[in-house]
Amino acid sequence: LDPALEPLLQKQVVKEGGNEVIKLGENSIPYHKDFRFYMTTKLRNPHYTPETSVKVTLLNFTVTPDGLEDQLLGLVVAEERPDLEEMKNQLVVKSAAMKKEIKGLEDKILELMGNAEGDILEDESLINTLADSKVTSNDISEQVKEAEATEQEIDTTRQKYRPVAYRASILYFTIADMAIVDPMYQYSLSWFIQLFLQGIGNAPKSDVLEERLFNLNDYFTYSLYQNLCRSLFEKHKLLFSFLLCIRIMQGDNKVDPVEWRFLLTGGQGSEPTKANPASSWLTERAWAELHNLSLVEAFKGLEEDIIENVTAWKKYFDSSDPQKPERFPGKWGEESDLRRLLILRCLRADKVQDAVMQVVENAMGERFISPPPFDMSASYNDSSVTMPLIFVLSMGADPFNDLYKFTQEMNMQSKFDYISLGQGQGPIAQKMIETAQQRGSWVLLQNCHLATSWMPTLERICEQTNADNVHRDYRLWLTSMPTPQFPVSVLQDGIKMTNEPPKGLKANLTRSFAGYSDDFLNDCQKPQAFKKLLFSLCTFHAIVQDRRKFGPLGWNILYDFAQGDLLVSQMQLKLFLDDYDEIPFKVLHYLVSQINYGGRVTDDWDRRLTDTILEDYMSEKVLKNGYTFSPSGIYYIPESEEHSGIMDYIKSLPINPHPEVFGLHENADITSAQNEAYEMFETILALQPRTASGGGKTREEVIDASAEDILSRIPDVYDLESVGGKYPTTYNESMNTVLVQECLRYNGVVAVIKRSLVEVRKALKGIVVMSESLEQVASALFNNTVPEMWAAKAYPSLKPLSAWVQDLAQRLHFIQQWIDHGTPSCFWMSGFFFPQAFLTGTLQNFARKYVLPIDAISFDFKVVDHLNHEDVKEKPEDGCYVYGLFLEGAIWDPTEHTLAEARPKELFSPMPMLHFVPAQNREPPTEDSYKCPTYKILTRQGTLSTTGHSTNFIISIDLPSNKPKEFWIKRSVALFTQLRY
């Protein structure tokens, strides 16, 4: 709240000259005793601090599930049985009138008795009134009883419609939660009720009540799904279907809360007591999750079943469609769709989305996994002068062309104005709207997210638009990227649409070539070369765009490559082909990779990748006959020189391209699918209510047990004075300084964990106030996520809470072993909070030992694949041994001593021990080597910290290779100090 309101909220009233005044700023304003101050908030489910709560009276106007259900029941009965609803309303009025009459009689008797003089038994007037009152009272009492009996009968009939109201209430709170997923997903209750009433009117009729109730539920559920789908991004459509399905199943008590929580969090609990029976294909993470799953009632015996039937489970694991019931070993195929999904989450998370579609299809029908196509005319028909039409934009989306075509269809192109919002454009846009409201024209305001300061004005314009004073043809169209600053009221009252650019290589090429013609293709001095290089350029454009779906494997940072980049490159290509006798490939390559596309690229490793990919698409080899873009030969430049022939070839391409065309390993598809599944579960987890329970325990008991467990596993902070005394700062041993700094950093994490957990346990018992920060810690403990308070003090990590605590305990043990037993002979790279300091310390030791300038020293690298780190007893003469790194996109071949192709379904492989050897004026190898970036976590991207180092990137390591370095660059091969588990 604004500090200027403080005197008002504290009621700091003083007397001046006999009058009560209050100071606001520098002004003294007269204060009237009847003054009341009301404030409203548009925040959804706001959290007010205790300091705010004591100054104001909070009134909660939020709709509740039970309240909404009763409201919707009244609506459905009024529509279906207006006679009952009218009778019910008349009875309510009549009952109130009769009760009022009885009260009047009672008051009259009391008045007469109070005013009576002498003996009341001799007061004839009073006695007669009493007698009349008794007769009247008896009559009314009888009527009230009859009315109540009738009302009960009506209520019994009304209750038969409650399933419809109950279902609708569930649906409303499901769509209300979507605002947490994206700030643009806002839907008002009035819009929902209007849709509900339309559904009642349009649902198939039936004289059989049960059939009619089914029709009402079925029709309205699908109608809501259709209406919402047009405003959802593609990636959220399946999530919404699944959420809808689960909420309905939860309403019917068909979902076990313990199983549901396991599906979302992966389970947190004990570590496996039995050894992994198949470590060659079953990861430790999967085995730990399966162990925790076997503790759930319905999955008892799962762990033993896997140990006894390893071959059957291996066959299931290797299956191409493990989501199908018949693929599950033994009795597990007979379990419900949802329970099979839990097993799939542990073993084959890459197939979770397919299984989710199966769950939705079996529970609600195929139409709930087939979103309706984009239809602008349907959206327009649903709009009105007071309902703006809003395009919610995504990367690369531009609905202008589609809208302009629609204006032509509607004969409105002459009455269509548009403006791109930005600095100083607000007043111009306002005048456009005012003119359009009088003329009956359309106005398009583009990029509302770039004019957040003007949004309150837009909100006021929309609120003040009155249908009676505006031309009926007027429409307001808006485009905006998702932003929390967009006015909620405009979103709730408007028609929201998404129209994302086509995804996939085939759709991208189709879109690019659909804009060309034979005349355009032949309008060049070198038509043959132009056609080949243009097709090659379009394929490159599609490749760099579609690589984004692979997440960090595709690009470290997701870039917004747009159609404009292709357009500029295409113009330059034509220009150089026309003006030069020999094609200047180097110039074209530089322009495309470093300027047109590279201008967007901010990461050095991504720039290397762009450069490498373009080598395959912009060089002399492209013009040779029989040249292919992929090893399989599916992707090539078509022989046909005519536009129709090229389009026919594009139509023949597969809808879902194999990772090989991107230069990636087939495991990339698995990584991409797994990331999508985990992202969906994390999103749904954020929507869960705070009243849930798990494992038969209350939420508070689960949090308390988790806090107690973590406190028991994390040791106390290090004694810095003792560590500093044992390992003093010396000129010849920089590792002492590294150790003390590591202890200092870890102490910061341990202190905040210990303090917050003790406070949370006290707050649960009511000893201290549950502040907002403590509430966040408690929610994170319940959801098995790392609390923000801890993450802010800790090292980067993607692990869930249970794995994070285990990892922290191992790191602290590594540091403690160092303190107790001296500098280790081999260092666990993953155990360092700040590994860059350790590497600098190693270089510093070498520089001081040989009296060399440190800026002339860098690391040489040797892979020690003949030794295990546990067998190393002595430190190397120079440099250091490190272990604990993981390879993604490749494996290390210990027989050939080189990088090799990854094995199917093995996404990460442990890297053997490395010897970091400091060397003066080292020349990096140019051949038979791959410069491999090393990161802390799998996201790859980081930010520049105050130390001058990246928060994620550590160092690049030269690894021997028998393949060209370009092969591994396109594979996005990298090393990591830690994984997601």
Coordinates of C-alpha atoms in Angstrom, one line a residue, residues 20 35 92 165 416 567 578 707 710 733 751 782 912:
E20 CA -10.7 17.0 14.0
F35 CA -16.0 8.9 6.8
V92 CA -39.8 -18.1 0.4
A165 CA -24.2 -27.6 -10.7
F416 CA -9.7 -0.7 -40.6
L567 CA 13.5 -12.5 -45.8
D578 CA 22.9 -11.1 -59.6
A707 CA 11.6 -30.6 8.3
I710 CA 16.2 -32.6 6.8
E733 CA 49.1 -23.6 -1.2
A751 CA 22.5 -21.5 8.4
F782 CA 5.2 -30.4 1.0
P912 CA 36.1 -41.0 -16.4

